[in-house]
Amino acid sequence: MLQEEKLEALSMAGKPKLHYFNGRGRMESIRWLLAAAGVEFEELFETREEFERLIQGGTLMYEQVPIVQIDGMNLVETRAILRYPAAKYNLYGRNLQEQAWIDMYVEGLRDLSDMIMFFPLSLPGEKEMNLEYILEKATTRFFPVYEKALRDHGQDFLVGDWLSWADIQLLEVILMAEECKASVLAGFPLLQDEKLRPRKNKGPSKEPITNQSVGELGSKSGLLTFSLGPKSKCRGQCPNST
């Protein structure tokens, strides 16, 4: 069977299939979102040769990963991929206003996570300076926004009264930042609580969701350890990913 025919057959067969290089990169947030929703998925780690075959087969719309096969579709582009399960599994707000807030919070978190993701690619002489820059932006530009949002909203969630994509993304980025500096949340008591608070999604998964249970859900899905486990070979930006 040709590679593209195999991919089409896989996409129709139950579990979502995640195609990426063996590392965190752009796929990490997708893993977190699916795991938090209680969705089992399968990881297919592509070699350079397999990646080239995907391109030649026309499966990769823009000739880059990640790609997620779900519900008979080949989803590409990280934000587009994330929005689909967020909406499908009741993690994307009740209305347009809530979706707009979720988008704004997620985009800010993406800005911070990109800084952290690219940090390992720093030149040797620039690493200390870049780390200081990341921590300064995290603690003066980004985390104050989310601390204030939780305080003003008066709920255990950033938007609405149940778990959303924004809460999941926030937890992921908090843990990423703590890998840079363990005490980065000093001065942000609500974010410290956010990291430890059990979650319960009103979507398909009714089990409480915590930073630990997200990792456990991922491991049950056949996922290699990700943000809560050892650093993988591609901690920073993987080649040809969006």
CSV table of C-alpha atoms in Angstrom, one decimal:
chain,number,residue,atom,x,y,z
A,1,MET,CA,0.0,0.0,0.0
A,2,LEU,CA,1.3,3.5,-0.9
A,3,GLN,CA,2.3,5.8,2.0
A,4,GLU,CA,-0.6,8.2,1.3
A,5,GLU,CA,-3.1,5.3,1.2
A,6,LYS,CA,-1.8,4.0,4.6
A,7,LEU,CA,-2.2,7.5,6.0
A,8,GLU,CA,-5.8,7.8,4.8
A,9,ALA,CA,-6.6,4.4,6.3
A,10,LEU,CA,-5.0,5.3,9.6
A,11,SER,CA,-6.9,8.6,9.8
A,12,MET,CA,-10.3,6.8,9.7
A,13,ALA,CA,-9.4,4.2,12.3
A,14,GLY,CA,-10.2,5.5,15.8
A,15,LYS,CA,-7.4,7.1,17.7
A,16,PRO,CA,-6.0,10.4,16.4
A,17,LYS,CA,-2.5,9.8,14.9
A,18,LEU,CA,0.1,12.4,15.6
A,19,HIS,CA,3.0,12.7,13.1
A,20,TYR,CA,6.1,14.5,14.3
A,21,PHE,CA,9.8,14.2,15.0
A,22,ASN,CA,10.8,12.5,18.3
A,23,GLY,CA,10.7,15.6,20.5
A,24,ARG,CA,8.4,18.1,22.1
A,25,GLY,CA,8.4,21.1,19.7
A,26,ARG,CA,5.1,22.2,18.2
A,27,MET,CA,3.4,18.9,18.9
A,28,GLU,CA,3.7,19.3,22.6
A,29,SER,CA,0.6,21.6,23.1
A,30,ILE,CA,-1.4,19.2,21.0
A,31,ARG,CA,-0.5,16.3,23.2
A,32,TRP,CA,-1.4,18.2,26.3
A,33,LEU,CA,-4.8,19.3,24.8
A,34,LEU,CA,-5.8,15.8,23.7
A,35,ALA,CA,-4.6,14.2,27.0
A,36,ALA,CA,-6.5,16.8,29.1
A,37,ALA,CA,-9.6,16.0,27.1
A,38,GLY,CA,-9.1,12.3,27.9
A,39,VAL,CA,-8.5,11.4,24.3
A,40,GLU,CA,-6.2,8.5,23.6
A,41,PHE,CA,-3.9,9.0,20.6
A,42,GLU,CA,-1.0,7.3,18.8
A,43,GLU,CA,2.4,8.9,18.2
A,44,LEU,CA,4.2,8.3,14.9
A,45,PHE,CA,7.7,9.6,15.1
A,46,GLU,CA,8.9,10.4,11.6
A,47,THR,CA,12.5,9.9,10.4
A,48,ARG,CA,13.9,12.3,7.8
A,49,GLU,CA,13.1,9.7,5.1
A,50,GLU,CA,9.5,9.2,6.3
A,51,PHE,CA,9.1,13.0,6.4
A,52,GLU,CA,10.2,13.2,2.8
A,53,ARG,CA,7.8,10.5,1.8
A,54,LEU,CA,5.0,12.4,3.4
A,55,ILE,CA,5.9,15.4,1.3
A,56,GLN,CA,6.1,13.5,-1.9
A,57,GLY,CA,2.8,11.8,-1.2
A,58,GLY,CA,1.1,15.2,-0.9
A,59,THR,CA,-0.1,14.7,2.7
A,60,LEU,CA,1.7,17.7,4.1
A,61,MET,CA,-0.1,20.8,2.8
A,62,TYR,CA,2.8,23.1,3.5
A,63,GLU,CA,5.5,20.4,3.5
A,64,GLN,CA,6.0,20.7,7.3
A,65,VAL,CA,4.8,19.0,10.5
A,66,PRO,CA,3.0,18.7,12.9
A,67,ILE,CA,0.2,16.8,11.2
A,68,VAL,CA,-2.7,15.2,13.1
A,69,GLN,CA,-5.0,12.7,11.5
A,70,ILE,CA,-8.4,12.8,13.1
A,71,ASP,CA,-12.0,12.2,12.0
A,72,GLY,CA,-10.8,11.4,8.4
A,73,MET,CA,-8.9,14.7,8.1
A,74,ASN,CA,-5.2,15.5,7.9
A,75,LEU,CA,-4.9,18.6,10.0
A,76,VAL,CA,-1.8,20.8,9.7
A,77,GLU,CA,-0.7,24.1,11.2
A,78,THR,CA,-0.4,24.1,15.0
A,79,ARG,CA,-3.2,26.6,15.8
A,80,ALA,CA,-5.6,25.0,13.4
A,81,ILE,CA,-4.9,21.6,14.9
A,82,LEU,CA,-5.4,22.9,18.4
A,83,ARG,CA,-8.7,24.6,17.7
A,84,TYR,CA,-10.3,21.5,16.3
A,85,PRO,CA,-10.1,19.3,19.4
A,86,ALA,CA,-10.6,22.3,21.7
A,87,ALA,CA,-14.0,22.9,20.0
A,88,LYS,CA,-14.8,19.2,19.7
A,89,TYR,CA,-14.1,18.4,23.3
A,90,ASN,CA,-15.8,21.4,24.9
A,91,LEU,CA,-12.6,23.2,25.7
A,92,TYR,CA,-13.2,26.3,23.6
A,93,GLY,CA,-15.8,28.4,25.5
A,94,ARG,CA,-19.6,28.7,25.3
A,95,ASN,CA,-19.8,31.7,22.9
A,96,LEU,CA,-17.7,34.0,20.6
A,97,GLN,CA,-16.8,36.3,23.5
A,98,GLU,CA,-15.3,33.4,25.5
A,99,GLN,CA,-13.6,32.1,22.5
A,100,ALA,CA,-12.0,35.5,21.9
A,101,TRP,CA,-10.7,35.6,25.5
A,102,ILE,CA,-9.3,32.0,25.1
A,103,ASP,CA,-7.6,33.0,21.9
A,104,MET,CA,-6.0,36.1,23.4
A,105,TYR,CA,-4.7,34.1,26.4
A,106,VAL,CA,-3.5,31.3,24.3
A,107,GLU,CA,-1.7,33.6,21.8
A,108,GLY,CA,0.1,35.3,24.7
A,109,LEU,CA,1.2,32.0,26.1
A,110,ARG,CA,2.4,31.0,22.6
A,111,ASP,CA,4.6,34.1,22.6
A,112,LEU,CA,6.2,33.0,25.9
A,113,SER,CA,6.5,29.3,25.0
A,114,ASP,CA,8.2,30.2,21.7
A,115,MET,CA,10.8,32.1,23.6
A,116,ILE,CA,11.5,29.1,25.8
A,117,MET,CA,11.3,26.7,22.9
A,118,PHE,CA,14.0,28.5,21.0
A,119,PHE,CA,16.2,29.1,24.0
A,120,PRO,CA,18.3,25.8,23.5
A,121,LEU,CA,19.3,27.1,20.1
A,122,SER,CA,21.0,30.2,21.6
A,123,LEU,CA,24.6,30.7,20.8
A,124,PRO,CA,26.9,29.7,23.7
A,125,GLY,CA,27.8,33.3,24.4
A,126,GLU,CA,24.2,34.5,24.4
A,127,LYS,CA,22.5,31.8,26.6
A,128,GLU,CA,22.8,33.7,29.9
A,129,MET,CA,21.5,36.9,28.4
A,130,ASN,CA,18.6,35.1,26.6
A,131,LEU,CA,17.6,33.3,29.7
A,132,GLU,CA,17.5,36.5,31.7
A,133,TYR,CA,15.4,38.1,28.9
A,134,ILE,CA,12.9,35.1,29.0
A,135,LEU,CA,12.5,35.2,32.7
A,136,GLU,CA,12.1,39.0,32.8
A,137,LYS,CA,9.3,38.8,30.2
A,138,ALA,CA,7.7,35.9,31.9
A,139,THR,CA,7.5,37.7,35.3
A,140,THR,CA,6.8,41.3,34.1
A,141,ARG,CA,4.8,40.9,30.9
A,142,PHE,CA,3.0,37.5,30.8
A,143,PHE,CA,2.5,35.9,34.2
A,144,PRO,CA,1.0,39.2,35.7
A,145,VAL,CA,-1.7,39.0,33.0
A,146,TYR,CA,-2.8,35.5,34.1
A,147,GLU,CA,-2.5,36.2,37.8
A,148,LYS,CA,-4.7,39.3,37.3
A,149,ALA,CA,-7.1,37.3,35.1
A,150,LEU,CA,-7.6,34.6,37.8
A,151,ARG,CA,-8.0,37.3,40.5
A,152,ASP,CA,-10.5,39.4,38.6
A,153,HIS,CA,-12.5,36.5,37.2
A,154,GLY,CA,-12.9,35.0,40.7
A,155,GLN,CA,-13.1,31.5,39.3
A,156,ASP,CA,-10.7,28.6,39.2
A,157,PHE,CA,-10.5,29.0,35.4
A,158,LEU,CA,-9.3,31.8,33.1
A,159,VAL,CA,-12.5,31.9,31.1
A,160,GLY,CA,-16.0,30.8,32.0
A,161,ASP,CA,-16.6,28.3,34.8
A,162,TRP,CA,-14.9,25.2,33.5
A,163,LEU,CA,-11.7,24.0,32.0
A,164,SER,CA,-10.6,25.5,28.7
A,165,TRP,CA,-7.8,25.3,26.2
A,166,ALA,CA,-6.3,28.4,27.8
A,167,ASP,CA,-6.0,26.7,31.2
A,168,ILE,CA,-4.3,23.7,29.7
A,169,GLN,CA,-1.9,25.9,27.8
A,170,LEU,CA,-1.2,28.0,30.9
A,171,LEU,CA,-0.2,24.9,32.9
A,172,GLU,CA,2.1,23.7,30.1
A,173,VAL,CA,3.9,27.0,29.9
A,174,ILE,CA,4.2,27.3,33.7
A,175,LEU,CA,6.0,24.0,33.8
A,176,MET,CA,8.2,25.1,30.8
A,177,ALA,CA,9.1,28.2,32.6
A,178,GLU,CA,9.9,26.3,35.8
A,179,GLU,CA,12.4,24.2,33.9
A,180,CYS,CA,14.2,27.5,33.2
A,181,LYS,CA,14.0,28.6,36.9
A,182,ALA,CA,12.2,26.6,39.6
A,183,SER,CA,11.2,29.7,41.5
A,184,VAL,CA,9.7,31.6,38.6
A,185,LEU,CA,6.2,31.7,40.1
A,186,ALA,CA,7.4,33.4,43.3
A,187,GLY,CA,5.1,36.4,43.7
A,188,PHE,CA,2.3,34.7,41.7
A,189,PRO,CA,0.2,32.8,44.3
A,190,LEU,CA,-2.8,32.2,42.1
A,191,LEU,CA,-0.6,30.7,39.4
A,192,GLN,CA,1.0,28.5,42.0
A,193,ASP,CA,-2.5,27.3,42.9
A,194,GLU,CA,-3.4,26.9,39.3
A,195,LYS,CA,-0.5,24.5,38.8
A,196,LEU,CA,-1.7,22.3,41.7
A,197,ARG,CA,-5.4,22.5,41.4
A,198,PRO,CA,-7.4,19.4,40.3
A,199,ARG,CA,-9.5,20.0,37.2
A,200,LYS,CA,-12.7,18.5,36.0
A,201,ASN,CA,-13.7,19.0,32.4
A,202,LYS,CA,-17.4,19.0,31.5
A,203,GLY,CA,-16.6,17.5,28.2
A,204,PRO,CA,-16.1,13.8,27.4
A,205,SER,CA,-13.5,13.3,30.2
A,206,LYS,CA,-15.1,13.6,33.7
A,207,GLU,CA,-12.0,12.7,35.6
A,208,PRO,CA,-10.1,15.4,37.6
A,209,ILE,CA,-7.3,16.8,35.6
A,210,THR,CA,-4.0,17.9,37.2
A,211,ASN,CA,-0.5,18.5,35.9
A,212,GLN,CA,0.3,14.9,36.9
A,213,SER,CA,-2.8,13.3,35.4
A,214,VAL,CA,-2.2,15.0,32.1
A,215,GLY,CA,1.1,13.2,31.9
A,216,GLU,CA,-0.5,9.9,32.9
A,217,LEU,CA,-3.1,10.3,30.2
A,218,GLY,CA,-0.4,10.9,27.7
A,219,SER,CA,1.5,7.8,28.7
A,220,LYS,CA,-1.6,5.7,28.5
A,221,SER,CA,-2.0,6.8,24.9
A,222,GLY,CA,1.4,5.3,24.0
A,223,LEU,CA,3.1,8.7,24.3
A,224,LEU,CA,6.7,8.9,25.1
A,225,THR,CA,7.3,11.1,28.1
A,226,PHE,CA,6.9,14.8,27.4
A,227,SER,CA,6.7,17.9,29.5
A,228,LEU,CA,6.4,16.1,32.8
A,229,GLY,CA,9.2,13.6,32.0
A,230,PRO,CA,12.7,13.6,30.7
A,231,LYS,CA,13.7,16.1,28.1
A,232,SER,CA,13.6,14.6,24.6
A,233,LYS,CA,16.1,15.0,21.8
A,234,CYS,CA,14.3,18.0,20.3
A,235,ARG,CA,13.5,20.3,23.2
A,236,GLY,CA,13.6,23.4,21.0
A,237,GLN,CA,12.2,24.0,17.6
A,238,CYS,CA,12.2,20.9,15.4
A,239,PRO,CA,13.0,21.3,11.7
A,240,ASN,CA,10.1,22.0,9.3
A,241,SER,CA,7.4,22.6,12.0
A,242,THR,CA,4.8,25.2,12.4
